[in-house]
Amino acid sequence: MSEITDTGVVRTAIEVDGEAASYLTVEQDGPAVLLLHGTYWSRVWLPVLGRLAKAGLRPIAVDLPGLGHSAGELTPETATVPALADWVVRFASALKISGPTAVAGHDIGGAIAQHLLVHDHLKVSRLALVNSVTYDSWPAPHVARFQGPGTTADDDVLTARRQAVTAALGGAATERRIADYLEPWTTARVRLSWIALAGAADSRYTLDLLPALRRSTTPKLLIWGEDDPFETVEYAERFVSEIPHTTLIRIPDAGHIPTENAPHQIACALIDFFTA
């Protein structure tokens, strides 16, 4: 992607569990910010990475195993939120990230981030959720349709992903950007990993965290595209009203991937939050 070299962002990899874990970063010293994706891939964070780095942070947007540009292939067992949270801990260990770490999650990546906070496998200093799954908001119908036995990589995943990406980008959708987002799913292995992720999507993984989240004193920031057709802003409003130490920033005229609609605004919000 040409945008990477324009912003100082590079794609690199490190070995986790014997497979290459691909991630976007700006290679510099500074406090690490771990950025997690969900049913998309690290591309959702690209518009804000350069801005985070200019503020002195070290952004790390990883592709979960078998997704994006990471190697491997997810299975129904390794695609669950707890299993992926454990993998993220091993990824952080491979990068020698230690001590309190800022974490942000988008979509199902937000469930992984919440799991990391609650179970303290990675010491989360601050938690940001961007149009994240919460409560029983997921899986969305376009993901749930791929649940169940017998789904294969040839079951029109690419067409379904095109429809979902187009809807998620909203006003930021262009043919070039849609094609950029779809690129990993042209590989059968990645489609199979995505099917495993879809099959493992279960709202109990967020519902079970609620008692601990209500007790948590860790600062939390919600950033929400108001026009999200999947994770609606009402869920964010409920979260901020019930979970202490939480602030909500609403992004008007933005959908499920608001980093594409308002990258400057979102980057500034994340910088203010993570450097406070």
PDB file of C-alpha atoms in Angstrom:
ATOM      1  CA  MET A   1       0.000   0.000   0.000  1.00  0.00           C
ATOM      2  CA  SER A   2       1.618   3.277  -1.118  1.00  0.00           C
ATOM      3  CA  GLU A   3       0.130   5.137   1.867  1.00  0.00           C
ATOM      4  CA  ILE A   4       2.493   3.316   4.189  1.00  0.00           C
ATOM      5  CA  THR A   5       5.682   4.901   2.906  1.00  0.00           C
ATOM      6  CA  ASP A   6       4.017   8.325   2.804  1.00  0.00           C
ATOM      7  CA  THR A   7       3.420   8.344   6.571  1.00  0.00           C
ATOM      8  CA  GLY A   8       6.546   6.591   7.844  1.00  0.00           C
ATOM      9  CA  VAL A   9       4.493   3.497   8.616  1.00  0.00           C
ATOM     10  CA  VAL A  10       6.104   0.174   7.752  1.00  0.00           C
ATOM     11  CA  ARG A  11       4.795  -3.368   7.649  1.00  0.00           C
ATOM     12  CA  THR A  12       7.008  -5.887   9.360  1.00  0.00           C
ATOM     13  CA  ALA A  13       6.650  -9.245  11.107  1.00  0.00           C
ATOM     14  CA  ILE A  14       7.763 -11.244  14.105  1.00  0.00           C
ATOM     15  CA  GLU A  15       7.396 -14.954  14.809  1.00  0.00           C
ATOM     16  CA  VAL A  16       4.646 -16.041  17.197  1.00  0.00           C
ATOM     17  CA  ASP A  17       3.883 -19.736  17.695  1.00  0.00           C
ATOM     18  CA  GLY A  18       6.172 -20.547  14.784  1.00  0.00           C
ATOM     19  CA  GLU A  19       4.251 -18.340  12.311  1.00  0.00           C
ATOM     20  CA  ALA A  20       4.869 -14.829  11.023  1.00  0.00           C
ATOM     21  CA  ALA A  21       2.714 -12.226  12.775  1.00  0.00           C
ATOM     22  CA  SER A  22       2.462  -9.200  10.495  1.00  0.00           C
ATOM     23  CA  TYR A  23       1.950  -5.715  11.880  1.00  0.00           C
ATOM     24  CA  LEU A  24       1.997  -2.052  10.914  1.00  0.00           C
ATOM     25  CA  THR A  25       4.139   0.274  12.986  1.00  0.00           C
ATOM     26  CA  VAL A  26       6.380   3.288  13.025  1.00  0.00           C
ATOM     27  CA  GLU A  27       9.775   2.065  14.149  1.00  0.00           C
ATOM     28  CA  GLN A  28      10.719   4.459  16.920  1.00  0.00           C
ATOM     29  CA  ASP A  29      11.056   4.593  20.678  1.00  0.00           C
ATOM     30  CA  GLY A  30       8.054   5.651  22.699  1.00  0.00           C
ATOM     31  CA  PRO A  31       5.189   4.193  24.716  1.00  0.00           C
ATOM     32  CA  ALA A  32       3.658   1.250  22.860  1.00  0.00           C
ATOM     33  CA  VAL A  33       0.015   1.433  21.806  1.00  0.00           C
ATOM     34  CA  LEU A  34      -1.378  -1.961  20.792  1.00  0.00           C
ATOM     35  CA  LEU A  35      -4.126  -1.657  18.158  1.00  0.00           C
ATOM     36  CA  LEU A  36      -6.409  -4.652  17.570  1.00  0.00           C
ATOM     37  CA  HIS A  37      -8.759  -5.293  14.662  1.00  0.00           C
ATOM     38  CA  GLY A  38     -11.803  -7.536  14.453  1.00  0.00           C
ATOM     39  CA  THR A  39     -13.584  -8.864  11.369  1.00  0.00           C
ATOM     40  CA  TYR A  40     -11.407  -6.634   9.159  1.00  0.00           C
ATOM     41  CA  TRP A  41      -7.610  -6.345   9.573  1.00  0.00           C
ATOM     42  CA  SER A  42      -4.887  -3.864  10.549  1.00  0.00           C
ATOM     43  CA  ARG A  43      -5.860  -1.647   7.594  1.00  0.00           C
ATOM     44  CA  VAL A  44      -8.549  -0.042   9.790  1.00  0.00           C
ATOM     45  CA  TRP A  45      -5.812   1.651  11.855  1.00  0.00           C
ATOM     46  CA  LEU A  46      -3.627   2.875   8.989  1.00  0.00           C
ATOM     47  CA  PRO A  47      -5.176   6.383   8.748  1.00  0.00           C
ATOM     48  CA  VAL A  48      -4.166   7.250  12.328  1.00  0.00           C
ATOM     49  CA  LEU A  49      -0.808   5.483  12.756  1.00  0.00           C
ATOM     50  CA  GLY A  50       1.423   8.273  11.434  1.00  0.00           C
ATOM     51  CA  ARG A  51      -0.333  10.849  13.583  1.00  0.00           C
ATOM     52  CA  LEU A  52       0.058   8.718  16.723  1.00  0.00           C
ATOM     53  CA  ALA A  53       3.757   8.340  15.960  1.00  0.00           C
ATOM     54  CA  LYS A  54       4.244  12.088  15.510  1.00  0.00           C
ATOM     55  CA  ALA A  55       2.910  12.514  19.039  1.00  0.00           C
ATOM     56  CA  GLY A  56       5.717  10.294  20.338  1.00  0.00           C
ATOM     57  CA  LEU A  57       3.772   7.055  20.633  1.00  0.00           C
ATOM     58  CA  ARG A  58       4.824   3.716  19.156  1.00  0.00           C
ATOM     59  CA  PRO A  59       1.697   2.405  17.401  1.00  0.00           C
ATOM     60  CA  ILE A  60       1.529  -1.329  16.686  1.00  0.00           C
ATOM     61  CA  ALA A  61      -1.424  -2.532  14.600  1.00  0.00           C
ATOM     62  CA  VAL A  62      -1.187  -6.305  14.379  1.00  0.00           C
ATOM     63  CA  ASP A  63      -2.943  -8.704  12.030  1.00  0.00           C
ATOM     64  CA  LEU A  64      -4.424 -11.526  14.074  1.00  0.00           C
ATOM     65  CA  PRO A  65      -3.205 -15.021  13.050  1.00  0.00           C
ATOM     66  CA  GLY A  66      -4.487 -16.155   9.676  1.00  0.00           C
ATOM     67  CA  LEU A  67      -5.945 -12.710   8.932  1.00  0.00           C
ATOM     68  CA  GLY A  68      -4.662  -9.710   7.029  1.00  0.00           C
ATOM     69  CA  HIS A  69      -1.027 -10.434   6.191  1.00  0.00           C
ATOM     70  CA  SER A  70      -0.257 -12.728   9.128  1.00  0.00           C
ATOM     71  CA  ALA A  71       0.565 -16.365   8.470  1.00  0.00           C
ATOM     72  CA  GLY A  72      -1.255 -19.346   9.881  1.00  0.00           C
ATOM     73  CA  GLU A  73      -4.907 -20.309   9.801  1.00  0.00           C
ATOM     74  CA  LEU A  74      -7.498 -19.920  12.526  1.00  0.00           C
ATOM     75  CA  THR A  75      -9.641 -22.822  13.663  1.00  0.00           C
ATOM     76  CA  PRO A  76     -12.907 -22.724  15.645  1.00  0.00           C
ATOM     77  CA  GLU A  77     -10.826 -23.282  18.782  1.00  0.00           C
ATOM     78  CA  THR A  78      -8.134 -20.650  18.124  1.00  0.00           C
ATOM     79  CA  ALA A  79     -10.588 -18.033  16.816  1.00  0.00           C
ATOM     80  CA  THR A  80     -12.430 -17.438  20.095  1.00  0.00           C
ATOM     81  CA  VAL A  81     -11.946 -14.162  21.946  1.00  0.00           C
ATOM     82  CA  PRO A  82     -10.115 -15.797  24.902  1.00  0.00           C
ATOM     83  CA  ALA A  83      -7.781 -17.703  22.554  1.00  0.00           C
ATOM     84  CA  LEU A  84      -7.031 -14.586  20.516  1.00  0.00           C
ATOM     85  CA  ALA A  85      -6.408 -12.581  23.695  1.00  0.00           C
ATOM     86  CA  ASP A  86      -3.867 -15.197  24.748  1.00  0.00           C
ATOM     87  CA  TRP A  87      -2.253 -14.931  21.306  1.00  0.00           C
ATOM     88  CA  VAL A  88      -2.014 -11.144  21.656  1.00  0.00           C
ATOM     89  CA  VAL A  89      -0.185 -11.627  24.958  1.00  0.00           C
ATOM     90  CA  ARG A  90       2.314 -13.918  23.207  1.00  0.00           C
ATOM     91  CA  PHE A  91       2.676 -11.363  20.403  1.00  0.00           C
ATOM     92  CA  ALA A  92       3.395  -8.608  22.923  1.00  0.00           C
ATOM     93  CA  SER A  93       5.925 -10.858  24.634  1.00  0.00           C
ATOM     94  CA  ALA A  94       7.651 -11.552  21.307  1.00  0.00           C
ATOM     95  CA  LEU A  95       7.987  -7.770  20.831  1.00  0.00           C
ATOM     96  CA  LYS A  96       9.281  -7.476  24.402  1.00  0.00           C
ATOM     97  CA  ILE A  97       6.413  -5.192  25.361  1.00  0.00           C
ATOM     98  CA  SER A  98       6.196  -5.215  29.130  1.00  0.00           C
ATOM     99  CA  GLY A  99       4.658  -3.152  31.867  1.00  0.00           C
ATOM    100  CA  PRO A 100       1.450  -1.116  31.574  1.00  0.00           C
ATOM    101  CA  THR A 101       0.371  -0.935  27.929  1.00  0.00           C
ATOM    102  CA  ALA A 102      -2.248   1.155  26.164  1.00  0.00           C
ATOM    103  CA  VAL A 103      -4.654  -0.939  24.082  1.00  0.00           C
ATOM    104  CA  ALA A 104      -7.266   0.005  21.482  1.00  0.00           C
ATOM    105  CA  GLY A 105      -9.746  -2.340  19.828  1.00  0.00           C
ATOM    106  CA  HIS A 106     -12.077  -2.049  16.856  1.00  0.00           C
ATOM    107  CA  ASP A 107     -15.017  -4.400  16.215  1.00  0.00           C
ATOM    108  CA  ILE A 108     -14.242  -7.860  17.707  1.00  0.00           C
ATOM    109  CA  GLY A 109     -10.788  -6.500  18.508  1.00  0.00           C
ATOM    110  CA  GLY A 110     -12.616  -4.492  21.157  1.00  0.00           C
ATOM    111  CA  ALA A 111     -13.853  -7.717  22.759  1.00  0.00           C
ATOM    112  CA  ILE A 112     -10.265  -8.983  22.799  1.00  0.00           C
ATOM    113  CA  ALA A 113      -9.125  -5.698  24.365  1.00  0.00           C
ATOM    114  CA  GLN A 114     -11.828  -5.893  27.052  1.00  0.00           C
ATOM    115  CA  HIS A 115     -10.792  -9.490  27.778  1.00  0.00           C
ATOM    116  CA  LEU A 116      -7.149  -8.419  28.158  1.00  0.00           C
ATOM    117  CA  LEU A 117      -8.163  -5.712  30.618  1.00  0.00           C
ATOM    118  CA  VAL A 118     -10.442  -7.881  32.744  1.00  0.00           C
ATOM    119  CA  HIS A 119      -8.218 -10.951  32.928  1.00  0.00           C
ATOM    120  CA  ASP A 120      -5.004  -8.977  33.429  1.00  0.00           C
ATOM    121  CA  HIS A 121      -2.951 -11.208  31.123  1.00  0.00           C
ATOM    122  CA  LEU A 122      -1.507  -7.980  29.727  1.00  0.00           C
ATOM    123  CA  LYS A 123      -1.358  -5.016  32.076  1.00  0.00           C
ATOM    124  CA  VAL A 124      -3.683  -2.579  30.285  1.00  0.00           C
ATOM    125  CA  SER A 125      -3.030   0.992  31.400  1.00  0.00           C
ATOM    126  CA  ARG A 126      -5.735   2.606  29.234  1.00  0.00           C
ATOM    127  CA  LEU A 127      -8.426   1.070  27.049  1.00  0.00           C
ATOM    128  CA  ALA A 128      -9.879   2.669  23.914  1.00  0.00           C
ATOM    129  CA  LEU A 129     -12.754   1.092  21.993  1.00  0.00           C
ATOM    130  CA  VAL A 130     -13.615   2.258  18.466  1.00  0.00           C
ATOM    131  CA  ASN A 131     -17.017   1.042  17.221  1.00  0.00           C
ATOM    132  CA  SER A 132     -16.389  -2.075  19.240  1.00  0.00           C
ATOM    133  CA  VAL A 133     -18.616  -5.021  19.961  1.00  0.00           C
ATOM    134  CA  THR A 134     -20.175  -4.704  23.406  1.00  0.00           C
ATOM    135  CA  TYR A 135     -22.903  -6.434  25.386  1.00  0.00           C
ATOM    136  CA  ASP A 136     -24.986  -8.581  22.996  1.00  0.00           C
ATOM    137  CA  SER A 137     -24.384  -6.381  19.943  1.00  0.00           C
ATOM    138  CA  TRP A 138     -22.686  -9.161  17.994  1.00  0.00           C
ATOM    139  CA  PRO A 139     -22.315 -11.119  15.832  1.00  0.00           C
ATOM    140  CA  ALA A 140     -23.928  -8.867  13.252  1.00  0.00           C
ATOM    141  CA  PRO A 141     -26.258 -10.671  10.793  1.00  0.00           C
ATOM    142  CA  HIS A 142     -23.755 -10.477   7.924  1.00  0.00           C
ATOM    143  CA  VAL A 143     -21.239 -12.321  10.130  1.00  0.00           C
ATOM    144  CA  ALA A 144     -23.704 -14.721  11.761  1.00  0.00           C
ATOM    145  CA  ARG A 145     -24.801 -16.021   8.370  1.00  0.00           C
ATOM    146  CA  PHE A 146     -21.429 -17.778   8.091  1.00  0.00           C
ATOM    147  CA  GLN A 147     -21.831 -19.622  11.379  1.00  0.00           C
ATOM    148  CA  GLY A 148     -22.623 -23.313  11.409  1.00  0.00           C
ATOM    149  CA  PRO A 149     -20.922 -26.455  10.089  1.00  0.00           C
ATOM    150  CA  GLY A 150     -20.051 -26.930   6.461  1.00  0.00           C
ATOM    151  CA  THR A 151     -19.126 -23.338   5.576  1.00  0.00           C
ATOM    152  CA  THR A 152     -16.184 -23.243   3.166  1.00  0.00           C
ATOM    153  CA  ALA A 153     -13.849 -20.655   1.697  1.00  0.00           C
ATOM    154  CA  ASP A 154     -15.837 -20.818  -1.524  1.00  0.00           C
ATOM    155  CA  ASP A 155     -19.153 -19.825   0.089  1.00  0.00           C
ATOM    156  CA  ASP A 156     -19.220 -16.341  -1.431  1.00  0.00           C
ATOM    157  CA  VAL A 157     -17.100 -14.865   1.383  1.00  0.00           C
ATOM    158  CA  LEU A 158     -15.438 -12.328  -0.896  1.00  0.00           C
ATOM    159  CA  THR A 159     -18.763 -10.996  -2.173  1.00  0.00           C
ATOM    160  CA  ALA A 160     -20.116 -10.782   1.364  1.00  0.00           C
ATOM    161  CA  ARG A 161     -16.971  -9.018   2.550  1.00  0.00           C
ATOM    162  CA  ARG A 162     -17.254  -6.489  -0.295  1.00  0.00           C
ATOM    163  CA  GLN A 163     -20.792  -5.670   0.788  1.00  0.00           C
ATOM    164  CA  ALA A 164     -19.769  -5.368   4.440  1.00  0.00           C
ATOM    165  CA  VAL A 165     -16.695  -3.238   3.714  1.00  0.00           C
ATOM    166  CA  THR A 166     -18.691  -0.913   1.482  1.00  0.00           C
ATOM    167  CA  ALA A 167     -21.318  -0.438   4.203  1.00  0.00           C
ATOM    168  CA  ALA A 168     -18.691  -0.063   6.936  1.00  0.00           C
ATOM    169  CA  LEU A 169     -16.772   2.629   5.039  1.00  0.00           C
ATOM    170  CA  GLY A 170     -19.919   4.603   4.322  1.00  0.00           C
ATOM    171  CA  GLY A 171     -19.027   7.979   2.852  1.00  0.00           C
ATOM    172  CA  ALA A 172     -15.338   7.033   2.734  1.00  0.00           C
ATOM    173  CA  ALA A 173     -15.988   4.153   0.317  1.00  0.00           C
ATOM    174  CA  THR A 174     -14.165   4.374  -3.004  1.00  0.00           C
ATOM    175  CA  GLU A 175     -13.419   1.520  -5.381  1.00  0.00           C
ATOM    176  CA  ARG A 176      -9.707   1.814  -4.648  1.00  0.00           C
ATOM    177  CA  ARG A 177     -10.224   1.770  -0.883  1.00  0.00           C
ATOM    178  CA  ILE A 178     -12.693  -1.121  -1.064  1.00  0.00           C
ATOM    179  CA  ALA A 179     -10.219  -3.127  -3.152  1.00  0.00           C
ATOM    180  CA  ASP A 180      -7.470  -2.304  -0.650  1.00  0.00           C
ATOM    181  CA  TYR A 181      -9.554  -3.638   2.223  1.00  0.00           C
ATOM    182  CA  LEU A 182     -10.560  -6.775   0.302  1.00  0.00           C
ATOM    183  CA  GLU A 183      -7.041  -7.753  -0.779  1.00  0.00           C
ATOM    184  CA  PRO A 184      -6.290 -10.310   2.000  1.00  0.00           C
ATOM    185  CA  TRP A 185      -9.558 -12.170   1.420  1.00  0.00           C
ATOM    186  CA  THR A 186      -8.514 -13.065  -2.112  1.00  0.00           C
ATOM    187  CA  THR A 187      -6.469 -15.828  -0.411  1.00  0.00           C
ATOM    188  CA  ALA A 188      -8.403 -18.992   0.509  1.00  0.00           C
ATOM    189  CA  ARG A 189      -6.450 -19.470   3.751  1.00  0.00           C
ATOM    190  CA  VAL A 190      -7.504 -16.018   4.966  1.00  0.00           C
ATOM    191  CA  ARG A 191     -11.107 -16.649   3.977  1.00  0.00           C
ATOM    192  CA  LEU A 192     -11.060 -19.862   6.007  1.00  0.00           C
ATOM    193  CA  SER A 193      -9.594 -18.006   8.987  1.00  0.00           C
ATOM    194  CA  TRP A 194     -12.305 -15.373   8.684  1.00  0.00           C
ATOM    195  CA  ILE A 195     -14.977 -18.086   8.601  1.00  0.00           C
ATOM    196  CA  ALA A 196     -13.486 -19.507  11.808  1.00  0.00           C
ATOM    197  CA  LEU A 197     -13.584 -16.036  13.386  1.00  0.00           C
ATOM    198  CA  ALA A 198     -17.201 -15.601  12.313  1.00  0.00           C
ATOM    199  CA  GLY A 199     -18.089 -19.032  13.633  1.00  0.00           C
ATOM    200  CA  ALA A 200     -16.507 -18.300  17.013  1.00  0.00           C
ATOM    201  CA  ALA A 201     -18.236 -14.919  17.409  1.00  0.00           C
ATOM    202  CA  ASP A 202     -20.345 -15.131  20.563  1.00  0.00           C
ATOM    203  CA  SER A 203     -21.698 -12.284  22.674  1.00  0.00           C
ATOM    204  CA  ARG A 204     -21.139 -14.252  25.877  1.00  0.00           C
ATOM    205  CA  TYR A 205     -17.501 -13.198  25.599  1.00  0.00           C
ATOM    206  CA  THR A 206     -18.490  -9.581  26.228  1.00  0.00           C
ATOM    207  CA  LEU A 207     -21.505 -10.195  28.461  1.00  0.00           C
ATOM    208  CA  ASP A 208     -19.384 -12.280  30.863  1.00  0.00           C
ATOM    209  CA  LEU A 209     -16.975  -9.350  31.297  1.00  0.00           C
ATOM    210  CA  LEU A 210     -19.566  -6.843  32.520  1.00  0.00           C
ATOM    211  CA  PRO A 211     -19.277  -7.425  36.283  1.00  0.00           C
ATOM    212  CA  ALA A 212     -15.502  -6.950  36.160  1.00  0.00           C
ATOM    213  CA  LEU A 213     -15.768  -3.953  33.840  1.00  0.00           C
ATOM    214  CA  ARG A 214     -18.154  -2.290  36.285  1.00  0.00           C
ATOM    215  CA  ARG A 215     -15.506  -2.699  39.013  1.00  0.00           C
ATOM    216  CA  SER A 216     -12.626  -1.535  36.821  1.00  0.00           C
ATOM    217  CA  THR A 217     -10.906   1.767  37.563  1.00  0.00           C
ATOM    218  CA  THR A 218      -8.847   1.732  34.353  1.00  0.00           C
ATOM    219  CA  PRO A 219      -9.526   4.814  32.174  1.00  0.00           C
ATOM    220  CA  LYS A 220     -11.625   3.944  29.131  1.00  0.00           C
ATOM    221  CA  LEU A 221     -12.413   5.910  25.975  1.00  0.00           C
ATOM    222  CA  LEU A 222     -15.142   5.079  23.463  1.00  0.00           C
ATOM    223  CA  ILE A 223     -14.875   6.609  19.979  1.00  0.00           C
ATOM    224  CA  TRP A 224     -17.950   5.955  17.875  1.00  0.00           C
ATOM    225  CA  GLY A 225     -18.988   6.619  14.301  1.00  0.00           C
ATOM    226  CA  GLU A 226     -22.619   7.621  14.792  1.00  0.00           C
ATOM    227  CA  ASP A 227     -23.814   6.103  11.513  1.00  0.00           C
ATOM    228  CA  ASP A 228     -22.550   2.585  12.228  1.00  0.00           C
ATOM    229  CA  PRO A 229     -25.221   0.171  10.937  1.00  0.00           C
ATOM    230  CA  PHE A 230     -23.660  -2.757  12.837  1.00  0.00           C
ATOM    231  CA  GLU A 231     -22.474  -1.544  16.264  1.00  0.00           C
ATOM    232  CA  THR A 232     -24.980   1.218  16.840  1.00  0.00           C
ATOM    233  CA  VAL A 233     -24.176   4.228  18.995  1.00  0.00           C
ATOM    234  CA  GLU A 234     -26.865   3.213  21.494  1.00  0.00           C
ATOM    235  CA  TYR A 235     -24.566   0.445  22.702  1.00  0.00           C
ATOM    236  CA  ALA A 236     -21.811   3.005  23.308  1.00  0.00           C
ATOM    237  CA  GLU A 237     -24.228   5.229  25.213  1.00  0.00           C
ATOM    238  CA  ARG A 238     -25.239   2.298  27.398  1.00  0.00           C
ATOM    239  CA  PHE A 239     -21.607   1.349  28.017  1.00  0.00           C
ATOM    240  CA  VAL A 240     -20.588   4.842  29.103  1.00  0.00           C
ATOM    241  CA  SER A 241     -23.617   5.087  31.416  1.00  0.00           C
ATOM    242  CA  GLU A 242     -22.895   1.749  33.133  1.00  0.00           C
ATOM    243  CA  ILE A 243     -19.101   1.335  33.097  1.00  0.00           C
ATOM    244  CA  PRO A 244     -17.163   3.757  35.323  1.00  0.00           C
ATOM    245  CA  HIS A 245     -14.210   5.845  34.215  1.00  0.00           C
ATOM    246  CA  THR A 246     -15.493   5.872  30.629  1.00  0.00           C
ATOM    247  CA  THR A 247     -15.784   8.769  28.186  1.00  0.00           C
ATOM    248  CA  LEU A 248     -17.603   8.733  24.836  1.00  0.00           C
ATOM    249  CA  ILE A 249     -16.613  10.748  21.788  1.00  0.00           C
ATOM    250  CA  ARG A 250     -19.190  10.617  19.008  1.00  0.00           C
ATOM    251  CA  ILE A 251     -18.044  11.019  15.392  1.00  0.00           C
ATOM    252  CA  PRO A 252     -20.850  12.424  13.195  1.00  0.00           C
ATOM    253  CA  ASP A 253     -21.163  11.376   9.558  1.00  0.00           C
ATOM    254  CA  ALA A 254     -18.964   8.326  10.194  1.00  0.00           C
ATOM    255  CA  GLY A 255     -19.718   4.619  10.017  1.00  0.00           C
ATOM    256  CA  HIS A 256     -18.266   1.388  11.369  1.00  0.00           C
ATOM    257  CA  ILE A 257     -14.688   2.306  10.363  1.00  0.00           C
ATOM    258  CA  PRO A 258     -14.603   5.960  11.468  1.00  0.00           C
ATOM    259  CA  THR A 259     -10.810   6.165  11.156  1.00  0.00           C
ATOM    260  CA  GLU A 260     -11.435   6.519   7.405  1.00  0.00           C
ATOM    261  CA  ASN A 261     -14.006   9.299   7.860  1.00  0.00           C
ATOM    262  CA  ALA A 262     -12.303  11.411  10.527  1.00  0.00           C
ATOM    263  CA  PRO A 263      -8.668  10.303  10.941  1.00  0.00           C
ATOM    264  CA  HIS A 264      -7.433  13.619  12.347  1.00  0.00           C
ATOM    265  CA  GLN A 265     -10.205  13.874  14.931  1.00  0.00           C
ATOM    266  CA  ILE A 266      -9.802  10.264  16.035  1.00  0.00           C
ATOM    267  CA  ALA A 267      -6.013  10.457  16.171  1.00  0.00           C
ATOM    268  CA  CYS A 268      -6.203  13.593  18.312  1.00  0.00           C
ATOM    269  CA  ALA A 269      -8.672  11.897  20.667  1.00  0.00           C
ATOM    270  CA  LEU A 270      -6.436   8.831  20.997  1.00  0.00           C
ATOM    271  CA  ILE A 271      -3.320  10.954  21.514  1.00  0.00           C
ATOM    272  CA  ASP A 272      -4.972  13.048  24.222  1.00  0.00           C
ATOM    273  CA  PHE A 273      -6.199   9.891  25.930  1.00  0.00           C
ATOM    274  CA  PHE A 274      -3.020   7.830  25.699  1.00  0.00           C
ATOM    275  CA  THR A 275      -0.672  10.674  26.691  1.00  0.00           C
ATOM    276  CA  ALA A 276      -2.753  12.025  29.593  1.00  0.00           C
TER     277      ALA A 276
END
